[in-house]
Short mmCIF file of C-alpha atoms and ligand atoms in Angstrom, two decimals:
data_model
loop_
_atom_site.label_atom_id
_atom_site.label_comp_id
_atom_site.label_asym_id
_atom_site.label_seq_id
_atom_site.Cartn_x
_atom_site.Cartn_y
_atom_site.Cartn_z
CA UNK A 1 14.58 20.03 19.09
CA UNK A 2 12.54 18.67 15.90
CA UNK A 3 9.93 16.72 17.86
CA UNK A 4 9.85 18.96 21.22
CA UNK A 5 6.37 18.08 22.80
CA UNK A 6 5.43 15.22 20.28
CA UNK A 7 4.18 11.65 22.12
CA UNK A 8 6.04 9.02 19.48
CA UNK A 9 4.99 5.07 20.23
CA UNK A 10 7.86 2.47 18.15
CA UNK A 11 7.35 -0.89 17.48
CA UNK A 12 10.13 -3.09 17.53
CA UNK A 13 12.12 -1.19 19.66
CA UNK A 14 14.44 -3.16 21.69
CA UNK A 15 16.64 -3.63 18.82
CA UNK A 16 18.22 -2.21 15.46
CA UNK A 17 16.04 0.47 13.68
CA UNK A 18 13.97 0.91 16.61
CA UNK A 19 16.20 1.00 19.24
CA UNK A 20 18.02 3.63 17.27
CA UNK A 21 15.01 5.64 16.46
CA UNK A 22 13.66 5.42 20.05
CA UNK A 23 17.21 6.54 21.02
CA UNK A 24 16.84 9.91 18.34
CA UNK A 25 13.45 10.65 18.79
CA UNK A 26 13.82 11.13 22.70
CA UNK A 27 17.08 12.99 22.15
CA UNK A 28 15.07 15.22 19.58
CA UNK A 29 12.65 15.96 22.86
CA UNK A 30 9.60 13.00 21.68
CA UNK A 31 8.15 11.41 24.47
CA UNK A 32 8.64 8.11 23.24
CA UNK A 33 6.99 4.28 24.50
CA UNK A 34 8.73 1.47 22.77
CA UNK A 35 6.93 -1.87 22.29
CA UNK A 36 8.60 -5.27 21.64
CA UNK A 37 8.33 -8.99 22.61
CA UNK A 38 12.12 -8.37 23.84
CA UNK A 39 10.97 -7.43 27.29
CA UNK A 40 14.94 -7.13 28.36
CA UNK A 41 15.92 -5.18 25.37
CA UNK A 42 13.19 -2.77 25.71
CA UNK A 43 14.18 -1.91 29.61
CA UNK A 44 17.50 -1.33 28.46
CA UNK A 45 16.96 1.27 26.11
CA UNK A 46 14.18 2.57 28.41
CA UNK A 47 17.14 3.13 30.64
CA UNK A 48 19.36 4.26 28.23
CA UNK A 49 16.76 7.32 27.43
CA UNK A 50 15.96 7.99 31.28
CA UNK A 51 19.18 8.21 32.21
CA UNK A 52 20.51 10.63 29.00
CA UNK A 53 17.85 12.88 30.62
CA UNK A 54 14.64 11.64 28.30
CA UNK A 55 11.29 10.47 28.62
CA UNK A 56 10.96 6.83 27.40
CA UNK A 57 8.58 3.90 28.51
CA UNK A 58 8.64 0.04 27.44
CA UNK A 59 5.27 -1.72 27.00
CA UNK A 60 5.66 -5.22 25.95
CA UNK A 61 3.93 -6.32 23.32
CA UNK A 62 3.67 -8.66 20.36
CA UNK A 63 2.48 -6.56 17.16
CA UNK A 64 0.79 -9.66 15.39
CA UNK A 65 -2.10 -10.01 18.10
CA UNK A 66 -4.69 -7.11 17.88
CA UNK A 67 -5.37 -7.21 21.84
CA UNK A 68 -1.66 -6.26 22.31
CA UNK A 69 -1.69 -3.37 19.76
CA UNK A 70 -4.73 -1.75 21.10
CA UNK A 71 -3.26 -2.00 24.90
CA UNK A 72 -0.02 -0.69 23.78
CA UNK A 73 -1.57 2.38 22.15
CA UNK A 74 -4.17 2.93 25.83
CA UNK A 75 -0.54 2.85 27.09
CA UNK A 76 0.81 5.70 25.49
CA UNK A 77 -1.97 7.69 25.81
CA UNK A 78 -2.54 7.17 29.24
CA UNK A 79 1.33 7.73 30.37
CA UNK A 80 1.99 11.02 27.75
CA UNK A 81 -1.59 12.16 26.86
CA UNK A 82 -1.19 11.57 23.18
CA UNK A 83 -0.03 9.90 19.98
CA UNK A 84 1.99 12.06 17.36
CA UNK A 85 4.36 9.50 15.76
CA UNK A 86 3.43 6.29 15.51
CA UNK A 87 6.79 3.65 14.09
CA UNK A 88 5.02 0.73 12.55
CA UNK A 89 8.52 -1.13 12.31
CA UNK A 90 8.30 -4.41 13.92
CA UNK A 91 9.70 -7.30 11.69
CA UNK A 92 10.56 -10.47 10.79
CA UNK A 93 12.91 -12.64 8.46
CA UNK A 94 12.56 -16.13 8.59
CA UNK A 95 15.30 -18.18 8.15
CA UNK A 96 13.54 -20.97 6.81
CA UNK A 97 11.59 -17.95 4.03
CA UNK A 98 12.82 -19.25 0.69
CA UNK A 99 11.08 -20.20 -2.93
CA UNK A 100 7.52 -20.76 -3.53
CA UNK A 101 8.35 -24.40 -3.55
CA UNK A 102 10.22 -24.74 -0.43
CA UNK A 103 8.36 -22.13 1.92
CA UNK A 104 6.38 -23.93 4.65
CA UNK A 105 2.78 -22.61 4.52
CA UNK A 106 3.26 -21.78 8.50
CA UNK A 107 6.57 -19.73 7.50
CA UNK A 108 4.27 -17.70 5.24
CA UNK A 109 1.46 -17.13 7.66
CA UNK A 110 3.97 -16.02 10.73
CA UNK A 111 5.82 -13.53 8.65
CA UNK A 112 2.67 -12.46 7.00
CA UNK A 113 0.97 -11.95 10.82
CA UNK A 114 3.91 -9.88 11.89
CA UNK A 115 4.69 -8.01 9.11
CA UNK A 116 1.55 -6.96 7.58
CA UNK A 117 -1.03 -7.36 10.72
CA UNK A 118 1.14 -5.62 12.75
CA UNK A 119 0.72 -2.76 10.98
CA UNK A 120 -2.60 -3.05 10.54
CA UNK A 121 -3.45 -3.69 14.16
CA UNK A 122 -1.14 -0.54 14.35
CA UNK A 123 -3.25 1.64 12.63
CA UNK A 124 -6.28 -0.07 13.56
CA UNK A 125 -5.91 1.16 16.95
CA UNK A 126 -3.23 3.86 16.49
CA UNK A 127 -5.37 6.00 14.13
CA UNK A 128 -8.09 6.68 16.47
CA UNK A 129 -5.45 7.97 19.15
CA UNK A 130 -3.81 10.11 16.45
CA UNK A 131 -7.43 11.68 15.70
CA UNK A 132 -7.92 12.58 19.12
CA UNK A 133 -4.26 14.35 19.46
CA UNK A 134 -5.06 16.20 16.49
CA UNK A 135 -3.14 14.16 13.66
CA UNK A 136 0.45 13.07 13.37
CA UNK A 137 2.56 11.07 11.36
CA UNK A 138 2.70 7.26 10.50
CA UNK A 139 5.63 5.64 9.41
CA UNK A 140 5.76 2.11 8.43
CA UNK A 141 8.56 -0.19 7.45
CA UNK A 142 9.29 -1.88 4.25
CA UNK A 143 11.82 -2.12 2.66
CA UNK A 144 14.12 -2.39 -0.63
CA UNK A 145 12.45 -5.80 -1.28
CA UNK A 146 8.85 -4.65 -2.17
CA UNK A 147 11.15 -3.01 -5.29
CA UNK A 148 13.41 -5.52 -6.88
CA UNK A 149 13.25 -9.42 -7.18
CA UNK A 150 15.96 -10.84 -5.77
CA UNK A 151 18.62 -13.47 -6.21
CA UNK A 152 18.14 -15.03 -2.89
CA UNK A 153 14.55 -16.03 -2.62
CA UNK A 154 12.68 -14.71 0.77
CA UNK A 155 9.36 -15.17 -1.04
CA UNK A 156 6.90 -14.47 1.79
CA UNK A 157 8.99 -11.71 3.39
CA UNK A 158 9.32 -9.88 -0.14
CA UNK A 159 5.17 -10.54 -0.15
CA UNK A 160 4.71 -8.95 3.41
CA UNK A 161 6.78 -5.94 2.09
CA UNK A 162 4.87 -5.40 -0.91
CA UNK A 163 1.64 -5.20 1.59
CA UNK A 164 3.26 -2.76 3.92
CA UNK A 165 4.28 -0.41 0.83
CA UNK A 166 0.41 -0.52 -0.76
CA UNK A 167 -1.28 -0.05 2.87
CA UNK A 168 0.87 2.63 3.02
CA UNK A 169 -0.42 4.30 -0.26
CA UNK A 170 -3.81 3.67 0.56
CA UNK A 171 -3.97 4.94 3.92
CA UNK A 172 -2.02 7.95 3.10
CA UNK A 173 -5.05 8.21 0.68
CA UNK A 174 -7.49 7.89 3.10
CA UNK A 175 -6.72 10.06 5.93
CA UNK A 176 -5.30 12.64 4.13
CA UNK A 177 -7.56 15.50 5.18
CA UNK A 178 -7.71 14.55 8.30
CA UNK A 179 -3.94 15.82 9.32
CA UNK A 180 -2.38 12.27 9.08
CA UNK A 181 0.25 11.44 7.13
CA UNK A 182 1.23 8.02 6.13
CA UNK A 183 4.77 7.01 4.75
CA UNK A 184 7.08 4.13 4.16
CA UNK A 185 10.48 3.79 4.90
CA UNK A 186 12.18 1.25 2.87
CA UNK A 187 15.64 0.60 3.43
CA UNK A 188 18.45 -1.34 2.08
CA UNK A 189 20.39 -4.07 3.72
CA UNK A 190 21.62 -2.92 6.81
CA UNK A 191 24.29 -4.20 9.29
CA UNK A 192 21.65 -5.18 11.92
CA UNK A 193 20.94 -8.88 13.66
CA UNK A 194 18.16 -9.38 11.09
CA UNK A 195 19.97 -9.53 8.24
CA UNK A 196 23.25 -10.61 9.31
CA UNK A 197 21.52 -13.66 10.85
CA UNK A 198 19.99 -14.28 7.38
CA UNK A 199 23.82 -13.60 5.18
CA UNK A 200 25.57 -15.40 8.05
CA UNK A 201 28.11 -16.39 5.79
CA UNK A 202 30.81 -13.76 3.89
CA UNK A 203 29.87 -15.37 1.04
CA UNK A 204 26.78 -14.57 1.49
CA UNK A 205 27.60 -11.50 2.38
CA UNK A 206 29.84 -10.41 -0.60
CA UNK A 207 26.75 -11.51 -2.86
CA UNK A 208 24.85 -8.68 -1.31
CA UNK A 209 27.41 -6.02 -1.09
CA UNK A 210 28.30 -6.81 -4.43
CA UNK A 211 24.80 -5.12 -5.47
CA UNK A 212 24.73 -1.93 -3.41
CA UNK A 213 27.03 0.96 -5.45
CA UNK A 214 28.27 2.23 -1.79
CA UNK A 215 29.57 -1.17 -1.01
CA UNK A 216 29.13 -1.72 2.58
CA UNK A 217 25.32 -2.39 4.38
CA UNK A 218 23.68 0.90 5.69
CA UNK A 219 23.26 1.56 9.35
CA UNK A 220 20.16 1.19 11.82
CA UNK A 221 21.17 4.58 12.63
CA UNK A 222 21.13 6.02 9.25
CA UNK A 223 17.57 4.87 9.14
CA UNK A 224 16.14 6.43 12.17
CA UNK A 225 17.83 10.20 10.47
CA UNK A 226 15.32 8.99 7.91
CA UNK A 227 12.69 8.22 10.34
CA UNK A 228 13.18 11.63 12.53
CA UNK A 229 12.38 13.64 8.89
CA UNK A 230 8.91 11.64 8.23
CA UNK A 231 7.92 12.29 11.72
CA UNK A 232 8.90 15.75 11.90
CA UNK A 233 6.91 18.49 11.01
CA UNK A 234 9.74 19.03 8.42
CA UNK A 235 8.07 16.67 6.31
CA UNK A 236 4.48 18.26 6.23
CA UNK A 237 3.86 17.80 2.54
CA UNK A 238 4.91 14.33 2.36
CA UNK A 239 2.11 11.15 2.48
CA UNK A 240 1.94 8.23 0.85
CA UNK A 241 5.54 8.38 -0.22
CA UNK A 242 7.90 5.58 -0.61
CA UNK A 243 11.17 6.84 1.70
CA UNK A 244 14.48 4.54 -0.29
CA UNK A 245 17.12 4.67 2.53
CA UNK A 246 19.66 1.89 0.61
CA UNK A 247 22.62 2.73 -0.44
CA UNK A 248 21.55 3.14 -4.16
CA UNK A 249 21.13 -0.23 -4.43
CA UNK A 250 17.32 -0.30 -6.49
CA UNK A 251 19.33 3.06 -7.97
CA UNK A 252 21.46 0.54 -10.04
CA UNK A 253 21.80 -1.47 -12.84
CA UNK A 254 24.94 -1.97 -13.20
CA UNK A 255 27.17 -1.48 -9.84
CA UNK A 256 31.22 -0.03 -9.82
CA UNK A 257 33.53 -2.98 -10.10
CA UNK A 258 35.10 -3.30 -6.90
CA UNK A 259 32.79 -2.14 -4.49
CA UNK A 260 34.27 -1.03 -1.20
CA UNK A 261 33.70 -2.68 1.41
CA UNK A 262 33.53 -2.40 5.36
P1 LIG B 1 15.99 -6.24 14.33
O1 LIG B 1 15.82 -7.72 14.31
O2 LIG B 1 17.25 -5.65 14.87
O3 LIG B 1 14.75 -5.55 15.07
C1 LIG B 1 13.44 -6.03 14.92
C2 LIG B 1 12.75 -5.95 16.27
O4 LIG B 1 11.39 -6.39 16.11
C3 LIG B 1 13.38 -6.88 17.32
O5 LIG B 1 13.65 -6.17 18.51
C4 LIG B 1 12.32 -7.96 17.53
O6 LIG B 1 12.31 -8.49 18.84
C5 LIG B 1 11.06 -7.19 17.22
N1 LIG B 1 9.94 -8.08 16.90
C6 LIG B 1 9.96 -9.22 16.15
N2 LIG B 1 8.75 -9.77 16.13
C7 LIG B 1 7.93 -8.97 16.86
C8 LIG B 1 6.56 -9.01 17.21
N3 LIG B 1 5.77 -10.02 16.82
N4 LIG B 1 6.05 -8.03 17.98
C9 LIG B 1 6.84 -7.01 18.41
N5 LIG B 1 8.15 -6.92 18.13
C10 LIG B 1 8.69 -7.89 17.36
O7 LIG B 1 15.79 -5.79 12.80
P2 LIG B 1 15.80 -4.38 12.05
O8 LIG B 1 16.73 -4.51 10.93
O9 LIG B 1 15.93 -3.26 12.98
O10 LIG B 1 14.33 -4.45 11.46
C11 LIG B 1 13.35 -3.46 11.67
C12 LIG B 1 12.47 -3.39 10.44
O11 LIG B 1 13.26 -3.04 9.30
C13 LIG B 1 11.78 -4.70 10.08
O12 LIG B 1 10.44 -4.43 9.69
C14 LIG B 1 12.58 -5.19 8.90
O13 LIG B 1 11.84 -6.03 8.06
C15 LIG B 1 12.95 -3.89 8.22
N6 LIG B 1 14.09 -3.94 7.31
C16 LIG B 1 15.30 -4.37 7.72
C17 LIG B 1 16.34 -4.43 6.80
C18 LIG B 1 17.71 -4.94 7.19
O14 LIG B 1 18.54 -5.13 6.32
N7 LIG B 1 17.98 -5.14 8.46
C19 LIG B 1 16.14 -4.02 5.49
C20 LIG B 1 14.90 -3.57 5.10
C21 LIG B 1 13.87 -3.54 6.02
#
C-alpha cells in the first residue's frame, strides 16, 4: 500500500480526476475526505470507498470561499487526526470563457475565484494542518493550457492555469525545508464532463484530437496514477515540478497524420 496511514483531503471530488483519485488513494490505504459543491456526487463515492472496505468522508464545500476551505481542512483533522496529501484540484471551464474581447468581466472573476483562490484558500488553511502532521505533499491542478496558446480561445481559464503553475513554483520554494512538497499536475485533454461539455461537438472534438500524437483524450484515471506518485513518498525529491500527464500533446510540433482515434 503506497499511502498506508497517510490522511489525504481532495477537492473536487465528486467527479472526474477527483473522484478517481479519491477512489486510488483509499484503495492505496489513504484516509481520504473529499470536498465538492456536488453534495450527491460526493456521498456516492463516499459509499463507493466504505463499502470496497476504505475509509472515505464527504465534506461539502465550495473551494472559492475561504470560510469553506478552512472548515473543510478542521474536518479532516478532526475525523483522521491529520493532513498528508492535500489535492488542490477543484475546477472550472466556462462555457461562455472565450477571447479577450468577448469574455464577460464576471466570467473572468468566477473562474479566476475557483481556480486560483481555491488553491490559495487551500493552502492558506491546508499548510498549517500539514505543519502540525509533520509535512506532506501538495498537489495542485493545472493543466496543459498554462503551456501552449491555443486555437480555441478560453482566455481566463488559460490565465487561472498559468497562476496555479507559478503558486506552485513559489510555494514549493517556500516551504521547502519545512518537509512540504508542492507540485503541479498538468494534464492534457481528458475524456471527462469538463471538457466534453466544452468540445460538445465531434468537430470540435476532432480539432483537439487532431493535436495530441496518441490520438484519443487521456483518462481521469490515468491522472490520479499521476496523482498517487506526487503524493507518495515515492516522489520525495520532487517540489515545485511541473507533472505533463497529456498525451504528448505540448511534446509536439508536428503530430502523425492520421491520429487514432477512440
Ligand atoms: P470535472 O468537472 O469532472 O470535476 C471537477 C469537479 O470540481 C466537479 O465535481 C465540480 O463539482 C467541482 N467543483 C467545481 N467548482 C467547485 C467549487 N467552487 N468548489 C468545489 N468543487 C467545485 O472535471 P475534471 O476534468 O476532473 O477537472 C479537475 C481539474 O482538472 C480541474 O482543475 C480542471 O481544470 C483540470 N483539468 C482538466 C482537464 C480536462 O481535459 N478535463 C485538462 C486539464 C486540467
Amino acid at each position: 500500500m503506497r499511502l498506508k496511514d497517510k490522511v489525504a483531503l481532495i477537492t473536487g471530488g465528486s467527479s472526474g480526476i477527483g473522484k478517481e483519485t479519491a477512489l486510488l488513494f483509499a484503495k492505496q490505504g489513504a484516509s481520504v475526505v473529499l470536498t465538492d459543491i456536488d453534495g450527491d456526487g460526493g456521498m456516492a463515492v463516499q459509499k463507493q470507498i466504505q463499502e470496497a472496505g476504505g475509509k472515505a468522508a464527504f465534506f461539502k464545500a465550495d473551494v472559492s470561499k475561504a470560510e469553506e476551505c478552512e472548515a473543510m481542512v478542521l474536518f479532516t483533522e478532526k475525523q483522521f487526526g491529520a493532513l498528508h496529501i492535500l489535492f488542490n484540484n477543484a475546477g472550472i471551464m466556462h462555457s461562455e470563457d472565450g477571447d479577450a474581447v468577448g469574455t464577460e468581466e464576471a466570467i473572468f472573476d468566477l473562474t479566476f475565484g475557483i481556480n486560483v483562490k481555491g488553491v490559495f484558500f487551500g493552502c492558506k488553511y491546508g499548510i498549517p494542518a500539514m505543519r502540525r502532521s509533520g509535512g506532506g505533499s501538495i498537489i495542485n491542478t493545472a493543466s496543459f493550457v498554462a503551456h501552449l496558446g491555443a486555437a480555441t480561445p478560453q482566455l481566463a481559464y488559460t490565465a487561472s492555469k498559468g497562476a496555479v503553475l507559478s503558486m506552485t513554483r513559489e510555494l514549493a520554494v517556500i516551504h521547502a525545508r519545512e518537509n512540504i512538497r508542492v507540485n503541479a499536475l498538468c494534464p492534457g485533454p481528458l475524456r471527462t464532463e469538463l471538457l466534453m461539455k466544452f468540445l460538445n461537438t465531434e468537430e470540435k472534438k476532432q480539432r483537439r484530437l487532431v493535436h495530441i500524437p496518441m490520438g484519443r483524450f487521456g483518462e481521469a484515471k490515468e491522472m490520479a496514477q499521476a496523482a498517487l506518485f506526487l503524493a507518495s513518498d515515492e516522489s520525495s525529491y520532487t517540489t515545485g515540478s511541473e507533472f505533463l500527464v497529456d498525451g504528448g500533446i505540448t511534446a509536439a510540433y508536428v503530430t502523425p497524420e492520421s491520429p487514432k482515434t477512440t
